[in-house]
Coordinates of C-alpha atoms and ligand atoms in Angstrom, one line a residue:
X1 CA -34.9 21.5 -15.5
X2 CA -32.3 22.4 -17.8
X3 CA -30.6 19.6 -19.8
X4 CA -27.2 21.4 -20.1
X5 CA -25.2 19.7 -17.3
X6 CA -21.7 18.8 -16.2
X7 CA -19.7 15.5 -17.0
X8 CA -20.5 13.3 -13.3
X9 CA -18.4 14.6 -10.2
X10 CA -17.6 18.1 -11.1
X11 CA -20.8 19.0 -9.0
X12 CA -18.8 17.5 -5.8
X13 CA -16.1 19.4 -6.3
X14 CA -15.6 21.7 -3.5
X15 CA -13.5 24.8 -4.8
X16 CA -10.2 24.8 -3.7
X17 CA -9.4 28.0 -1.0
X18 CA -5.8 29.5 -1.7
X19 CA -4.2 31.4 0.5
X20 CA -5.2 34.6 2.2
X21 CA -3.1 37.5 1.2
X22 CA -5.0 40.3 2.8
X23 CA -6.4 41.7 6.0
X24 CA -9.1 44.5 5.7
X25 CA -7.1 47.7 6.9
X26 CA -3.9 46.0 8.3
X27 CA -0.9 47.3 6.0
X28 CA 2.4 45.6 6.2
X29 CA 1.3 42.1 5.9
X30 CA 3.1 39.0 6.3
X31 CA 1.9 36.3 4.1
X32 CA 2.7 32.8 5.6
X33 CA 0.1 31.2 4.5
X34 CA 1.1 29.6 1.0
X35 CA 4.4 27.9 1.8
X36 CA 6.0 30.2 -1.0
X37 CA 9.4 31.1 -0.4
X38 CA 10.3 34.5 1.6
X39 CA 13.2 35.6 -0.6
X40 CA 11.8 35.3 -3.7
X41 CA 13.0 33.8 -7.0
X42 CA 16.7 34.5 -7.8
X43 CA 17.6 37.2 -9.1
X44 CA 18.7 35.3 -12.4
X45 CA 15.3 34.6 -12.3
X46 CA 14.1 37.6 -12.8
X47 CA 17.1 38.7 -15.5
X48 CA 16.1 35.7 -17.3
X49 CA 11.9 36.7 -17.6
X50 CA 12.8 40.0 -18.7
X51 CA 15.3 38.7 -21.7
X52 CA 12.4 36.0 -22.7
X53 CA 9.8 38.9 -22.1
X54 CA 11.0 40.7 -25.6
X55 CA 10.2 37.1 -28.0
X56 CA 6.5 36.5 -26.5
X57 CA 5.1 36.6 -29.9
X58 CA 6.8 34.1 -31.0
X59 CA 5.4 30.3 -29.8
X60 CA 6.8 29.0 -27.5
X61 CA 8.9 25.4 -27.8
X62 CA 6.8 22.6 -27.4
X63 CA 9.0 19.6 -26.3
X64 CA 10.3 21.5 -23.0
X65 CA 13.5 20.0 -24.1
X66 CA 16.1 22.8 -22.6
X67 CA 14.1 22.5 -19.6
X68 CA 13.8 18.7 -19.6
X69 CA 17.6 18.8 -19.9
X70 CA 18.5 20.9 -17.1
X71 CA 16.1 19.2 -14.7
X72 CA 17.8 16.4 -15.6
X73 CA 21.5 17.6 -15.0
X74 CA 20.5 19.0 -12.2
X75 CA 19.1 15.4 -10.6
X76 CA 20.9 13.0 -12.9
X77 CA 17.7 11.9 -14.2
X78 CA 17.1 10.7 -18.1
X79 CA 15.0 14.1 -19.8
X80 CA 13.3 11.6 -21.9
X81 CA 11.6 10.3 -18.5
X82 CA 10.6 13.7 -17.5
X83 CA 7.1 15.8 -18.3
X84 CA 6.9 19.5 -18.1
X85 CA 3.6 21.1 -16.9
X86 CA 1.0 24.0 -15.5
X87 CA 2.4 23.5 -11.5
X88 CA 3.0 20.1 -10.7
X89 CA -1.1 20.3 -10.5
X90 CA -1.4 20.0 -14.2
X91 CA 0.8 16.8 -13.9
X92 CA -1.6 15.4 -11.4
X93 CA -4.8 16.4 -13.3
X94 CA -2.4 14.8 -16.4
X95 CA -2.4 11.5 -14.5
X96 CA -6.2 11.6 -13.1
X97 CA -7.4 12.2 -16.9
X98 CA -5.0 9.4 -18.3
X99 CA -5.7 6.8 -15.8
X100 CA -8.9 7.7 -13.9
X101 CA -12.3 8.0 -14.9
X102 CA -16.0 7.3 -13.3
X103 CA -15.9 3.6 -11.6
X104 CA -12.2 4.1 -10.7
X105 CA -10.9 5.0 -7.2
X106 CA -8.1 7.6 -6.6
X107 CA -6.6 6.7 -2.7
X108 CA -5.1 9.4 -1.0
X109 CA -4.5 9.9 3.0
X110 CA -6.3 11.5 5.3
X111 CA -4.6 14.7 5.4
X112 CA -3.7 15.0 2.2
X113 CA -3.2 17.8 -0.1
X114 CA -6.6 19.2 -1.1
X115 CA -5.9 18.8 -4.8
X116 CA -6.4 15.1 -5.0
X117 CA -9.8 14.7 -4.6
X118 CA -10.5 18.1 -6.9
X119 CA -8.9 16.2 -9.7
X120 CA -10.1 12.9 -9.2
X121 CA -14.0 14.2 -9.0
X122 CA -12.8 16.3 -12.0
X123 CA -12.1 13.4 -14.1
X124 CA -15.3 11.8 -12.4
X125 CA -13.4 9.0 -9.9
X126 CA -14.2 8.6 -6.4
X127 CA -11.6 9.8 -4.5
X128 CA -10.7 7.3 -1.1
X129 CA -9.0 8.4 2.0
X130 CA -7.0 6.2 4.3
X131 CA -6.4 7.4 7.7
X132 CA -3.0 8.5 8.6
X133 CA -1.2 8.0 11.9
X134 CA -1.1 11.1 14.3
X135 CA -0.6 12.8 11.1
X136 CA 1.7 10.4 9.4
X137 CA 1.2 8.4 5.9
X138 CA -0.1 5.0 7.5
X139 CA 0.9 2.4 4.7
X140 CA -1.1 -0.3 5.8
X141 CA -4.1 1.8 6.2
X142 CA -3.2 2.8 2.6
X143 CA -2.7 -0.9 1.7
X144 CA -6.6 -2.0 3.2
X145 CA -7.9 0.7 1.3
X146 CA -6.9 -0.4 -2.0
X147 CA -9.7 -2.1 -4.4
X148 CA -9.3 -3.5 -8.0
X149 CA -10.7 0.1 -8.4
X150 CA -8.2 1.7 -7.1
X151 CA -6.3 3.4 -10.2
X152 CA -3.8 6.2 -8.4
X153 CA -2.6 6.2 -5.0
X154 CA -1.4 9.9 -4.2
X155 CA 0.8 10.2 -1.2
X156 CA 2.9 13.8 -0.7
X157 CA 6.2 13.2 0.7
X158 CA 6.9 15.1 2.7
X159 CA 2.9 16.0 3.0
X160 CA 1.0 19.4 3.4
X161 CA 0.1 20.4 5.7
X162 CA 1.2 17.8 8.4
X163 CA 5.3 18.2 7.5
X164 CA 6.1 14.7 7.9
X165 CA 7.3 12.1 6.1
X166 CA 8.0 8.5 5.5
X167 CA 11.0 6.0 4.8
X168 CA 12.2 4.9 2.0
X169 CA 11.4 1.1 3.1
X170 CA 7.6 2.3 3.4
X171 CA 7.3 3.9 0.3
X172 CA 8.6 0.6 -1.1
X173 CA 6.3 -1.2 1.0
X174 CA 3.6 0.5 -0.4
X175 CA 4.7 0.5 -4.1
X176 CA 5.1 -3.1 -4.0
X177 CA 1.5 -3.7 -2.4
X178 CA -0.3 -2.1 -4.8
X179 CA -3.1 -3.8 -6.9
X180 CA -1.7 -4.6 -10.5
X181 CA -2.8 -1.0 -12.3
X182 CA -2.7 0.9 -9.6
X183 CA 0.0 3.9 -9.8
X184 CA 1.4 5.4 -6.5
X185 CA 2.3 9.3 -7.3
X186 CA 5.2 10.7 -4.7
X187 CA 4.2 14.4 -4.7
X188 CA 7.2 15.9 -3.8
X189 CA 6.6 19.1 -3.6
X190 CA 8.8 19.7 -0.6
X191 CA 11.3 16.9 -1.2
X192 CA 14.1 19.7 -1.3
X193 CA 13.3 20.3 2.0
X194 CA 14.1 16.6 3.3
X195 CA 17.8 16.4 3.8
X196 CA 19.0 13.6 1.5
X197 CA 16.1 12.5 -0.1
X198 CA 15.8 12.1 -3.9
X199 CA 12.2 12.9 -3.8
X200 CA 11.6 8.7 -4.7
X201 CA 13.9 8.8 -7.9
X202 CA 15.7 5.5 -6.8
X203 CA 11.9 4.0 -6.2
X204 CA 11.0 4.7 -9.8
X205 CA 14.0 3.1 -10.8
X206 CA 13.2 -0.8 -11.2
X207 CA 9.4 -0.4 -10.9
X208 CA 7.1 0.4 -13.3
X209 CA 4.2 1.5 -11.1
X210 CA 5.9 4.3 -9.4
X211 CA 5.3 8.3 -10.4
X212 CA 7.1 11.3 -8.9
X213 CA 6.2 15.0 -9.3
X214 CA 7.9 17.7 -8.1
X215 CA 7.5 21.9 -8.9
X216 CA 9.5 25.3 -8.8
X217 CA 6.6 26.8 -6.7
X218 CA 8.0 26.6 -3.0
X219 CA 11.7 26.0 -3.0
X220 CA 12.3 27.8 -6.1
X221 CA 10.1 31.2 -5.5
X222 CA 8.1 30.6 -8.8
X223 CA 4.4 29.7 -7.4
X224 CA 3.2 32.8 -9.4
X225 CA 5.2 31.6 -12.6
X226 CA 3.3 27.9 -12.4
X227 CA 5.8 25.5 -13.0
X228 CA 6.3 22.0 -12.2
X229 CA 7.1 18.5 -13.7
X230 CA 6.8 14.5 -13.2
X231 CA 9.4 11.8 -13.5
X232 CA 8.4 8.3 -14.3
X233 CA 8.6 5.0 -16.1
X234 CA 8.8 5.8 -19.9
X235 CA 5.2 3.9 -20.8
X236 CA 3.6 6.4 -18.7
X237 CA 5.2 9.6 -19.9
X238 CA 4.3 8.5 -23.3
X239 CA 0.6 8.3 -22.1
X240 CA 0.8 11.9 -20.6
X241 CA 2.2 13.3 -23.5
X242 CA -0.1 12.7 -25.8
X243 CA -2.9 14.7 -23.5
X244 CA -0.3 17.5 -22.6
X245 CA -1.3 20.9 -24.4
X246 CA 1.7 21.4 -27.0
X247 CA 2.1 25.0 -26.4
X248 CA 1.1 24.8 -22.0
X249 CA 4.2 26.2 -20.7
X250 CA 5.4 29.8 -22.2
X251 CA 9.2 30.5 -23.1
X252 CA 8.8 33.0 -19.9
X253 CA 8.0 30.1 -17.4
X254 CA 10.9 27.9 -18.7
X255 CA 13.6 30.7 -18.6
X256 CA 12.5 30.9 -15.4
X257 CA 12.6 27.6 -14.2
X258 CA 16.2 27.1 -16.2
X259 CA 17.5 29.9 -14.3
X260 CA 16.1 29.1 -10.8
X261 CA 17.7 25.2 -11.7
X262 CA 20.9 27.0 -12.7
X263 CA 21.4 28.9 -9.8
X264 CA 22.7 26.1 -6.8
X265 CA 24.0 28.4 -4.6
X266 CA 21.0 30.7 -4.4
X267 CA 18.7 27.2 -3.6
X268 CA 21.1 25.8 -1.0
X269 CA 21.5 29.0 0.6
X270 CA 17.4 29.3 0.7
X271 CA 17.4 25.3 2.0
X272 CA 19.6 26.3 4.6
X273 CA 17.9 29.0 6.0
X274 CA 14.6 27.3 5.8
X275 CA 16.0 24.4 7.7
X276 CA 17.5 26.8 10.7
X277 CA 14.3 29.2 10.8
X278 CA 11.8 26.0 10.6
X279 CA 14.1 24.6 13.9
X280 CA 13.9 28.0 15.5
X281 CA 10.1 28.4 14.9
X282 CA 9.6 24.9 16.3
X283 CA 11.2 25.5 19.5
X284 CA 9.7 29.0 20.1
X285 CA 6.7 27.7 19.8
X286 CA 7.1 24.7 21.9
X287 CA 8.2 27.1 24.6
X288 CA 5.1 28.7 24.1
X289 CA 3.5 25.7 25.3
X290 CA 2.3 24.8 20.9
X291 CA 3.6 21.6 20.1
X292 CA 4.1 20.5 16.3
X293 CA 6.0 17.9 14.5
X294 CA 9.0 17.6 13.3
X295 CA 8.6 19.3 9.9
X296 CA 11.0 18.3 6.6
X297 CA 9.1 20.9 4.5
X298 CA 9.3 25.0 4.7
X299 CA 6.1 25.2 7.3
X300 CA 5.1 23.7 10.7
X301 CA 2.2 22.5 11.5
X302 CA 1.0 23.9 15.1
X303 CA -1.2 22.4 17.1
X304 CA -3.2 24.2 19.9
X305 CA -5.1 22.7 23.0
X306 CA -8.3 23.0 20.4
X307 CA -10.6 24.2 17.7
X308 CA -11.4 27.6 19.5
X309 CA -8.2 28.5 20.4
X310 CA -6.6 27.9 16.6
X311 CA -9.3 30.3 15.4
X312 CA -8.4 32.9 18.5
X313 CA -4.6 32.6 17.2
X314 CA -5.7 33.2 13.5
X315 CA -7.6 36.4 14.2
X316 CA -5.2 37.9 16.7
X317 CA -2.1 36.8 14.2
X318 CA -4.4 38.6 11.5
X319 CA -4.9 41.4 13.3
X320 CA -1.3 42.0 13.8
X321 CA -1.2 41.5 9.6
X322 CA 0.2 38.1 10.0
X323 CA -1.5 35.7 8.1
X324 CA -1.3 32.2 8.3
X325 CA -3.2 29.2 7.0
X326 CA -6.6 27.5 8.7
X327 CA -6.4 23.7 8.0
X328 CA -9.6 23.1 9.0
X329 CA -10.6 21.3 5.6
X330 CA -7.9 19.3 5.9
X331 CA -9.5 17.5 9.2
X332 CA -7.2 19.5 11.4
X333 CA -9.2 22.2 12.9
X334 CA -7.0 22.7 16.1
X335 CA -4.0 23.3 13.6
X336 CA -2.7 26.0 12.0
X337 CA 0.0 25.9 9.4
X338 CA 2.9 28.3 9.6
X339 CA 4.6 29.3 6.6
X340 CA 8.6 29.2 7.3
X341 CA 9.2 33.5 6.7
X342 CA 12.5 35.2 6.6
X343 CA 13.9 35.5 10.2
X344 CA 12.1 39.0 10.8
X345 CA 8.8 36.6 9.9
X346 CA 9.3 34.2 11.7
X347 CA 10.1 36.1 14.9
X348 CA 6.5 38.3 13.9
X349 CA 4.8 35.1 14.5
X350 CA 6.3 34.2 17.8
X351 CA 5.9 37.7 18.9
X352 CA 2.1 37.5 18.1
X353 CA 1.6 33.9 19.7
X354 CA 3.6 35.4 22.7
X355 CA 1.1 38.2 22.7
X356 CA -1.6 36.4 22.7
X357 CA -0.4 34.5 25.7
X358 CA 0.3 37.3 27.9
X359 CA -3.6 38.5 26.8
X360 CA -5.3 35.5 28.4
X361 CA -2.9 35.2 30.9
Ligands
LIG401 C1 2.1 23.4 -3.4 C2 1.9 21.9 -3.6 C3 1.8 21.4 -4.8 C4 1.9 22.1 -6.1 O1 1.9 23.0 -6.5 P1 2.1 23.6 -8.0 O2 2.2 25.1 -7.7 O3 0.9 23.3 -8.8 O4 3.3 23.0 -8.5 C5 1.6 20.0 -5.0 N1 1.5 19.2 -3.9 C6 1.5 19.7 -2.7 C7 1.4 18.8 -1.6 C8 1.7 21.1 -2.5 O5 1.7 21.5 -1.2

C-alpha cells in the first residue's frame, strides 16, 4: 500500500456537483439551475473589467481596502470588520481552517448548503446535521445537537435550496445558546432577497460569537467573477486574516464587485423583478397542482407528489432545454429547485410543467 496519503477526512469528501449547463443536442438552453442572476452583471460591471483588464501585470492590492470601503458604505458597516475572499466559499473554508480541525464538530441543518460538510471534512472535523422543520432551520434541533465539540454552527439564511428563512428572535435564540467557542456563521447568500433584512448585521453587533458572510455571486450577476466577503467581531477577522492569501482576489474581481456595489439602481431593479417573477412562478405552479414554500431567495423550491415524478419533470424540462436543479443530495429527492429566470424563463418553465401535465393526462 502506498504511504503517500491525504490529511484525515478529505477521503469522505463527496465532490461537490454544480450546476448543469448543457443538454446533449438541445440548443437554446435555459439555465436555471445555479440561482445566478438572469440579467447579468451591470453593465458598469462589465466597463469596469475591461478598464482593470489593461493593469493585470501589475499585483493586485492586498488589503481589499477600496472594496472593504464600499461594502461598507453601501451597508453602514465598519471596513475594518469586513474580509474579502474567493466566493463567500473561501470565507467559509477561512473559518473551517481557523477554527476547526479533527475532534471538532461543524453543526449545520439538514438541508443545508452542500458546502458545509465539504469544508469541514476538508479541514478534517465531523460535520453534524440537525433536522429542520418541513424544511425550516429548527433551532432547538440545532440547540440539542450542540457538543463541547461543536466549533461552527452554519445556518444559511435564507437557506438553499429550501427558500426559507427564520426570525430575527430565533437567530438570537440560537446565537445565545451556543456552547462557549462555538461560532454561528449566517450565510447570507440570499439576504438581498429578504425584504428588510440586514443579512444578521444587528446580531453581530453586541455578540462576539456571531459571523455573517455574504457574496456578489447571485444578486450581483458575478458567480463567474468569484466574489464574496464576511462581517464579524474584530478578534475573528484578525484570525482570518492572517490565513487569507495576500494576493486571493485580482484588481479585476474587485472593480467588479465596486461597480456592481456602486450601481443601486441596477440591484433594486433586479430585486424587484426577482421578487415579482419568484410570486408569479409560485402561483403558476401551485395551479399546476406543485406546491412550494414561500421563497425569500431568487428560486423556489417545488415539490412533486414524489421521487419519480421530480425525475419525470427534470428530463421532460431537459428535453425542452430547460434545466433546472435535482436536490436529491440535499435529502429532497421529490424536489426540484427552480432558478428565478427572466419573465420569458420563467414562463418556459411553466409552459414545460403544463406540458407535462397535459402528457399524463
Ligand atoms: C451560492 C451560495 C454560496 C456562495 O457562493 P460563492 O459563489 O462562493 O460566494 C454560499 N452559500 C449558499 C447557501 C449559496 O447558495
Amino acid at each position: 500500500m502506498s504511504k503517500i496519503t491525504p490529511q484525515p477526512g478529505i477521503m469522505e469528501i463527496a465532490l461537490y456537483e454544480g450546476g448543469q449547463s448543457h443538454v446533449e443536442g438541445v440548443t437554446n438552453v435555459l439555465k436555471l439551475s445555479s440561482n445566478e442572476n438572469p440579467y447579468g452583471p451591470s453593465p458598469k460591471v462589465t466597463a469596469a473589467i475591461a478598464a482593470a483588464a489593461a493593469e493585470v501585470h501589475r499585483y493586485p492590492n492586498t488589503d481589499h481596502l477600496p472594496l472593504r470601503q464600499a461594502i461598507g458604505e453601501v451597508h453602514g458597516l465598519d471596513p475594518a470588520q469586513i474580509i474579502c475572499g474567493v466566493g463567500s466559499d473561501e470565507v467559509l473554508q477561512f473559518l473551517c481552517q481557523a477554527y476547526a480541525g479533527p475532534g471538532d464538530e461543524v453543526l449545520h441543518t439538514e438541508h443545508g448548503f452542500a458546502m458545509y460538510p465539504i469544508l469541514a471534512h476538508a479541514v478534517g472535523a465531523t460535520p453534524v446535521v440537525a433536522t429542520e422543520r418541513e424544511r425550516v432551520t429548527d433551532v432547538d434541533a440545532l440547540l440539542a445537537a450542540c457538543t463541547e465539540r461543536t466549533r461552527l454552527v452554519f445556518i444559511a439564511n435564507p437557506n438553499n435550496p429550501t427558500g426559507t428563512m427564520i426570525g430575527g428572535n430565533e437567530v438570537a435564540r440560537l446565537a445565545d445558546g451556543l456552547p462557549e467557542g462555538a461560532i454561528l456563521v449566517l450565510d447570507g447568500a440570499y439576504a438581498e432577497f429578504a425584504p428588510g433584512y440586514d443579512g444578521g448585521v444587528s446580531l453581530i453587533e453586541g455578540r462576539d460569537n456571531v459571523f455573517m458572510t455574504r457574496t456578489f455571486s447571485k444578486l450581483y450577476g458575478l458567480g463567474g467573477l468569484r466574489i464574496g466577503w464576511g462581517y464579524g467581531p474584530k478578534p475573528i477577522i484578525d484570525v482570518l486574516a492572517r490565513i487569507r492569501q495576500p494576493f486571493n482576489l485580482s484588481e479585476v474581481q474587485m472593480a467588479a464587485a465596486i461597480a456592481a456595489l456602486r450601481d443601486r439602481e441596477y440591484t433594486a431593479h433586479c430585486v424587484a423583478e426577482n421578487a415579482r417573477l419568484r410570486v408569479w412562478l409560485a402561483e403558476q405552479l401551485a395551479t399546476l397542482g406543485v406546491p412550494s414554500d414561500t421563497s425569500l431567495t431568487n428560486f423556489v423550491l417545488a415539490r412533486f407528489a414524489n421521487t419519480a415524478e421530480a425525475e419525470a419533470v427534470d428530463m421532460h424540462l431537459k428535453s425542452r432545454g430547460v434545466i433546472v436543479r435535482r436536490v436529491a443530495s440535499y435529502g429532497l429527492p421529490h424536489c426540484l429547485r427552480i432558478t428565478v429566470g427572466d419573465e420569458a424563463g420563467c414562463a418556459r418553465v411553466i409552459d414545460g410543467i403544463r406540458s407535462f401535465r397535459e402528457g399524463r393526462a
